[in-house]
XYZ file of N, CA and C in Angstrom:
435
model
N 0.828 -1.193 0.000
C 0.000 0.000 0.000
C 0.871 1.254 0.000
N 1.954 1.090 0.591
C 3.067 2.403 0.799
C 3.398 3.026 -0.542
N 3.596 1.687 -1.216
C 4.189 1.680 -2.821
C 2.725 2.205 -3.519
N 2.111 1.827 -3.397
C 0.703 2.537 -4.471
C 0.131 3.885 -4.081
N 0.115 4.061 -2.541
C 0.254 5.714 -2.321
C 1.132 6.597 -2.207
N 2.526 6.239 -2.334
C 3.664 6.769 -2.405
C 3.708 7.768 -1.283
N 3.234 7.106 0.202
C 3.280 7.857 1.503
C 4.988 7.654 1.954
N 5.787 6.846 1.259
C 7.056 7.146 1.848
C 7.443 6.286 3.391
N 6.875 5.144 3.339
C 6.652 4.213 4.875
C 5.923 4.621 5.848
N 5.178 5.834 5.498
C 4.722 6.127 6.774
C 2.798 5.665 6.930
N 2.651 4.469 6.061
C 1.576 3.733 6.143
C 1.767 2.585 7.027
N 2.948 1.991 7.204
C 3.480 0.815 7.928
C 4.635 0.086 7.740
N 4.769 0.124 9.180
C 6.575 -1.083 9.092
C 6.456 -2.028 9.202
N 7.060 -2.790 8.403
C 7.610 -4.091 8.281
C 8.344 -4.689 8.298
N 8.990 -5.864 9.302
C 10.064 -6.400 9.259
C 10.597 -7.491 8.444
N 11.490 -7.139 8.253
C 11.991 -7.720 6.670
C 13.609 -8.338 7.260
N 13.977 -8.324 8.539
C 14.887 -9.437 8.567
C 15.351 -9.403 10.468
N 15.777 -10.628 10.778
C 15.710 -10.781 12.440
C 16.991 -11.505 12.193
N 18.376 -11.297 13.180
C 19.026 -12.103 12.971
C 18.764 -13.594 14.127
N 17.943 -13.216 14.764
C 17.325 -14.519 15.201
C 17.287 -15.641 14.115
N 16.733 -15.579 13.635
C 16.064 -16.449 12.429
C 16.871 -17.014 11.221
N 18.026 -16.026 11.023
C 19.243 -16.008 10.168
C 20.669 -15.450 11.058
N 20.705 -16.379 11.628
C 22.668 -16.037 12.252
C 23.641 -15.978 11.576
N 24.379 -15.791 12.131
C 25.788 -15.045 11.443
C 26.915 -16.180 12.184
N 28.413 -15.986 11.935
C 29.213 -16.192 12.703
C 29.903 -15.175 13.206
N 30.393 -15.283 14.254
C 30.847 -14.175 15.190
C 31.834 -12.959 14.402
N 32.769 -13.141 13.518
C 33.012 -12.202 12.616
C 32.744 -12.115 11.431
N 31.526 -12.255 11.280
C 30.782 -11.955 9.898
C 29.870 -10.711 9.863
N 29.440 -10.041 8.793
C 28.732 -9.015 9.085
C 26.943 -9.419 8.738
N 26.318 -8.643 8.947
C 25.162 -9.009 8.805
C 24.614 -8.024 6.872
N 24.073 -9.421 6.154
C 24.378 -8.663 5.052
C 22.552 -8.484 4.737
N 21.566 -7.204 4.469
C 20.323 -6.921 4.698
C 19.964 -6.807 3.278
N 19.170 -7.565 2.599
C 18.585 -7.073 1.519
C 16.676 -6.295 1.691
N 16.617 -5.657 0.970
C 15.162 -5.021 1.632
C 14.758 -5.121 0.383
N 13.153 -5.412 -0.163
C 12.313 -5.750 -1.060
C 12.918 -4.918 -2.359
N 12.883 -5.626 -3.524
C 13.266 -4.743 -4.527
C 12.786 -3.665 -4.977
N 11.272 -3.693 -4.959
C 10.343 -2.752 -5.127
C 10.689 -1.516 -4.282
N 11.193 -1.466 -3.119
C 10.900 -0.503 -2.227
C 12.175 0.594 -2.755
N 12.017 2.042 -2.113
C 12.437 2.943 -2.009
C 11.939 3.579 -1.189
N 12.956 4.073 -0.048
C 11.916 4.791 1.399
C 12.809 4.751 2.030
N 12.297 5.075 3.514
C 12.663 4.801 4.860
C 12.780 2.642 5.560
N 14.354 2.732 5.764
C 14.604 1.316 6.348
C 14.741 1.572 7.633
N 14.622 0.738 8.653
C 15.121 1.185 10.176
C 15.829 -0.240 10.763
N 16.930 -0.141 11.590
C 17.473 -0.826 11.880
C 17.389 -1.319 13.495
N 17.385 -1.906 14.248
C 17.295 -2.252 15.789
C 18.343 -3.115 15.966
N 19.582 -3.013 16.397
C 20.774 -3.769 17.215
C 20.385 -3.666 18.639
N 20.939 -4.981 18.981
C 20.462 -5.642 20.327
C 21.618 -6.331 21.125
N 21.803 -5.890 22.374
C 22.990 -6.383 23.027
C 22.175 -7.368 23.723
N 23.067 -7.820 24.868
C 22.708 -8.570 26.024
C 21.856 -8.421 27.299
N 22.389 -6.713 27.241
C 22.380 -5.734 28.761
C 20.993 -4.222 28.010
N 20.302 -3.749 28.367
C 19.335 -2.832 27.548
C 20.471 -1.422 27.783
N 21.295 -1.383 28.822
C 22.488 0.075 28.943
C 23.485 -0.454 28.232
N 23.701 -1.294 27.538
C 25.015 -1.858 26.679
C 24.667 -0.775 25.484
N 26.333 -1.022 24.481
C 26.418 0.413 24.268
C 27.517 -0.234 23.396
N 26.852 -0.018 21.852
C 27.973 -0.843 20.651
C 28.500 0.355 19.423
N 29.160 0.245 18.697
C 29.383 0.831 17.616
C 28.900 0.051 16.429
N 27.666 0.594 15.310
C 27.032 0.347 14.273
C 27.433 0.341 13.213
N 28.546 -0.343 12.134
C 28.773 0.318 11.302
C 28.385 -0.594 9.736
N 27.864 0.784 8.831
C 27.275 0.135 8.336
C 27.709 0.686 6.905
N 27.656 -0.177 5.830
C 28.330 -0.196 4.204
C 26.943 -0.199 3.042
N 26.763 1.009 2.284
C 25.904 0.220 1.316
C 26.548 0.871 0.302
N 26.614 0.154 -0.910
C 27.233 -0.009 -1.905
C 28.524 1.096 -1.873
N 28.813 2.376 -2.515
C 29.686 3.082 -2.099
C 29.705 4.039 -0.756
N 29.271 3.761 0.109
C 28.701 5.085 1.291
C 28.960 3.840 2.513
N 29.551 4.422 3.592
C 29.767 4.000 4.767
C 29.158 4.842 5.730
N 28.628 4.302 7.148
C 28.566 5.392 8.406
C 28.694 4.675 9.582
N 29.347 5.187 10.493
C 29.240 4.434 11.663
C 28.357 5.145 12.856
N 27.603 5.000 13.718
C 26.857 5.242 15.028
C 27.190 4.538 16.257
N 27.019 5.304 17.181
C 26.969 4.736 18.496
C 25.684 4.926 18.852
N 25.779 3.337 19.654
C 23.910 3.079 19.855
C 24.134 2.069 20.753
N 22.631 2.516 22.143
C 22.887 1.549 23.288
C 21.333 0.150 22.827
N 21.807 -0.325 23.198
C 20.785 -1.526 22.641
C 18.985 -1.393 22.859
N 18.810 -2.048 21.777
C 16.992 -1.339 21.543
C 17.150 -0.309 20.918
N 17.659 0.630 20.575
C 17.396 1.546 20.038
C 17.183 1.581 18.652
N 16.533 2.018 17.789
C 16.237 2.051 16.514
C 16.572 3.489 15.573
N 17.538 2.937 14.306
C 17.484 4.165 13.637
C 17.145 3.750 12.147
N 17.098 4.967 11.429
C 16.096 5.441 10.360
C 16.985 5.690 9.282
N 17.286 5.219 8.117
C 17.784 5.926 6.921
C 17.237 5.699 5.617
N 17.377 6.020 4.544
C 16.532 5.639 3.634
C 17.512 4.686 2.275
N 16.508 3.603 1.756
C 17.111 3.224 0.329
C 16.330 3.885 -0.760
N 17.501 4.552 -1.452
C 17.772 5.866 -2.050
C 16.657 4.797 -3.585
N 17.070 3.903 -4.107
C 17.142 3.550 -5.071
C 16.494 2.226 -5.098
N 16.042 1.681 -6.260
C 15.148 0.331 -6.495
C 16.196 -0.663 -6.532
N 17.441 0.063 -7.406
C 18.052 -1.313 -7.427
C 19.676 -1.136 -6.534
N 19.421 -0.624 -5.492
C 20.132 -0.753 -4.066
C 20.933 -1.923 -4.123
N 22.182 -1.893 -3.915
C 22.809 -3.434 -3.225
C 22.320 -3.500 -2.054
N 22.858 -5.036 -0.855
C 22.940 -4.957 0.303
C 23.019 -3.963 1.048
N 22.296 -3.763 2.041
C 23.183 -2.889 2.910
C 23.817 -4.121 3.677
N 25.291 -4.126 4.094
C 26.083 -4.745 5.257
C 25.935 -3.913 6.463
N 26.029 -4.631 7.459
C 25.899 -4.476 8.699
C 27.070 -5.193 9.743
N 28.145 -4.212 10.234
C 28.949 -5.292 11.222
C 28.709 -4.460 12.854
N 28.106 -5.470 14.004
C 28.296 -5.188 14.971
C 28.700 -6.437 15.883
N 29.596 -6.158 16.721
C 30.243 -6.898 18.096
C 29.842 -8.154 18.192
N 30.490 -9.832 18.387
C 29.647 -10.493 18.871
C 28.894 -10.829 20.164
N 27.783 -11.413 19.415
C 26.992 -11.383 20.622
C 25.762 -10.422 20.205
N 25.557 -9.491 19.695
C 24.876 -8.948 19.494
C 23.248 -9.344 17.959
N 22.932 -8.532 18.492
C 21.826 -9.648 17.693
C 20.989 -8.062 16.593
N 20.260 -8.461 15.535
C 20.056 -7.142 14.163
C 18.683 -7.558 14.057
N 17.643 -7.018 13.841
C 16.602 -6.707 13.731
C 16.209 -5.273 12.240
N 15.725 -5.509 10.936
C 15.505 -4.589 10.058
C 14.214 -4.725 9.449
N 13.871 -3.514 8.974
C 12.595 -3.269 8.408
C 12.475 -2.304 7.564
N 11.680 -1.897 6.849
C 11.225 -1.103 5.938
C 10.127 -0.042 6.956
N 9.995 1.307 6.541
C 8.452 1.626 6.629
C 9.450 2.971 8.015
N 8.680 4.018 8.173
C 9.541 4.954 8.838
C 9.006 4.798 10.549
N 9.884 4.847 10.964
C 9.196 4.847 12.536
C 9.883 6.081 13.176
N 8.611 6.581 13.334
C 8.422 7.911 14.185
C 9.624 8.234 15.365
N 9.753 7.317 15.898
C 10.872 7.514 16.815
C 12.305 6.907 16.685
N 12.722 6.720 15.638
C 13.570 6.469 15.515
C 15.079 7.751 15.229
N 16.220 7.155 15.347
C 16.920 8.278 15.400
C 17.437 8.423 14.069
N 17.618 9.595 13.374
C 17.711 9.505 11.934
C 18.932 9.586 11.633
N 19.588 8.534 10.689
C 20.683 8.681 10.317
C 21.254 8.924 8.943
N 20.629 9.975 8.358
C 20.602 10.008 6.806
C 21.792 11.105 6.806
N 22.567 11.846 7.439
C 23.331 12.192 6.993
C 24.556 11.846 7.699
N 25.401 11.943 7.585
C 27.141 11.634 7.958
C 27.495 10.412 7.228
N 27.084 10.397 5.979
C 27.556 8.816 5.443
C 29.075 9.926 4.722
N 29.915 9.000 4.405
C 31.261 9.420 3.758
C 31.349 7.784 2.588
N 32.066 8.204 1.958
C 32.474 7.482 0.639
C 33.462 6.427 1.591
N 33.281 5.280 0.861
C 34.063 3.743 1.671
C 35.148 4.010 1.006
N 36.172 4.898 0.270
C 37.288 4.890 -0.169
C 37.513 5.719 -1.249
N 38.359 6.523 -1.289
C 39.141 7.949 -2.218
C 38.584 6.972 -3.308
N 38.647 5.607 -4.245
C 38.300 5.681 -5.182
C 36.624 5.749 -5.567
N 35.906 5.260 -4.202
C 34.738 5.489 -4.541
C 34.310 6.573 -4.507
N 34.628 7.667 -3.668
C 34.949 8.903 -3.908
C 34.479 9.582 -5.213
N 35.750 9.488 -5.593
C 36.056 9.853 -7.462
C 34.940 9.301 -8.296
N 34.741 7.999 -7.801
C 33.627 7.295 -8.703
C 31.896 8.240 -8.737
N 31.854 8.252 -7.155
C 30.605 9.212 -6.883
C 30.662 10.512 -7.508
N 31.794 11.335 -7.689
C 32.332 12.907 -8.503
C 31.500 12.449 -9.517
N 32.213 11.604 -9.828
C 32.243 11.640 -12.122
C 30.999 11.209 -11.988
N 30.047 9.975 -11.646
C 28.680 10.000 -11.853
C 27.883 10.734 -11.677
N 27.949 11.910 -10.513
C 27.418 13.142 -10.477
C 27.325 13.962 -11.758
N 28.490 13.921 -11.786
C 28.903 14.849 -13.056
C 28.092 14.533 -14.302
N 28.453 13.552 -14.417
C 27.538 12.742 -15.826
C 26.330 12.910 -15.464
N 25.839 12.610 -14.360
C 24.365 12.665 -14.246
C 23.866 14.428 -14.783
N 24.587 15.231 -14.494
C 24.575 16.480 -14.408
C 24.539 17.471 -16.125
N 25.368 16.672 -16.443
C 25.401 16.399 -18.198
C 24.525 15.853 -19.210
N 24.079 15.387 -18.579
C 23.086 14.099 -18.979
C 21.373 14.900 -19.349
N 21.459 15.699 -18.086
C 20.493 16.418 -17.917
C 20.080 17.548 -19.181
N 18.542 17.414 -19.395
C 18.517 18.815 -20.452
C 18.274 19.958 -19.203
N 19.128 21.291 -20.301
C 19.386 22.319 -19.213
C 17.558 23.120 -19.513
N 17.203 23.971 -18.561
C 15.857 24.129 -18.517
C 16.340 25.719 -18.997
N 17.272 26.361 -19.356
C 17.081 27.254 -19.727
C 16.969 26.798 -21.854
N 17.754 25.936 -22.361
C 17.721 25.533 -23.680
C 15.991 24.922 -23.797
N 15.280 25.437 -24.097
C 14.038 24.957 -25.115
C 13.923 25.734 -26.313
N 13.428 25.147 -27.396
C 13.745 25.172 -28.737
C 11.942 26.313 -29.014
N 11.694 27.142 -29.436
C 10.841 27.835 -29.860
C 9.633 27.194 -30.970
């Protein structure tokens, strides 16, 4: 329904992966695919042992990295930009347990900005596709009479 009214998740969340259900090994990361269709708001929930425990989040999707500090239970908010999104990866501490979903939740803490490029070449890579994208574009002052 989100997708046919184009409310942007804020019709309903859905969870779309528990690492309950799908474990990991202790240094592996947790790798999240979210419905192909979608574009929106994803939210994430990492889970310690202790509810005052207190991990570092860090998280990879395709060229863009960010890391957070977050005490367990807590939920944050960012969006997949695009339909055809890679993974997002996910590495936190073992022991700890990942919970993800689609759909925006009101209280969550938003983490859509401080992402940085996973490396000077992806970097460069993000420049020049800008660029092209930018080129690409018809300019709105050129229309033909």
């Amino acid at each position: 329904m989100d997708t046919v009214y184009q409310t942007d998740g804020r019709l309903g969340i859905e969870r779309t992966f528990d690492s309950v259900a799908h474990p990991r090994s202790a240094d592996k990361p947790y790798i999240l695919s979210f419905p192909n269709y979608w574009q929106g708001h994803i939210w994430l929930q990492p889970r310690g042992g202790a509810p005052n425990e207190t991990c570092d989040l860090e998280l990879r999707w395709g060229p863009w990295q960010r890391r957070v500090r977050l005490s367990s239970q807590s939920v944050v908010t960012t969006r997949k930009a695009t339909t055809d999104a890679p993974p997002l990866v996910a590495y936190l501490p073992p022991g700890w347990h990942l919970t993800a979903g689609i759909g925006a939740v009101p209280t969550a803490l938003d983490i859509n900005v401080g992402w940085r490029p996973v490396s000077f070449a992806a970097a460069r890579q993000l420049i020049r596709d800008n660029i092209n994208s930018i080129l690409r574009r018809p300019s709105a002052h050129t229309h033909k009479p």
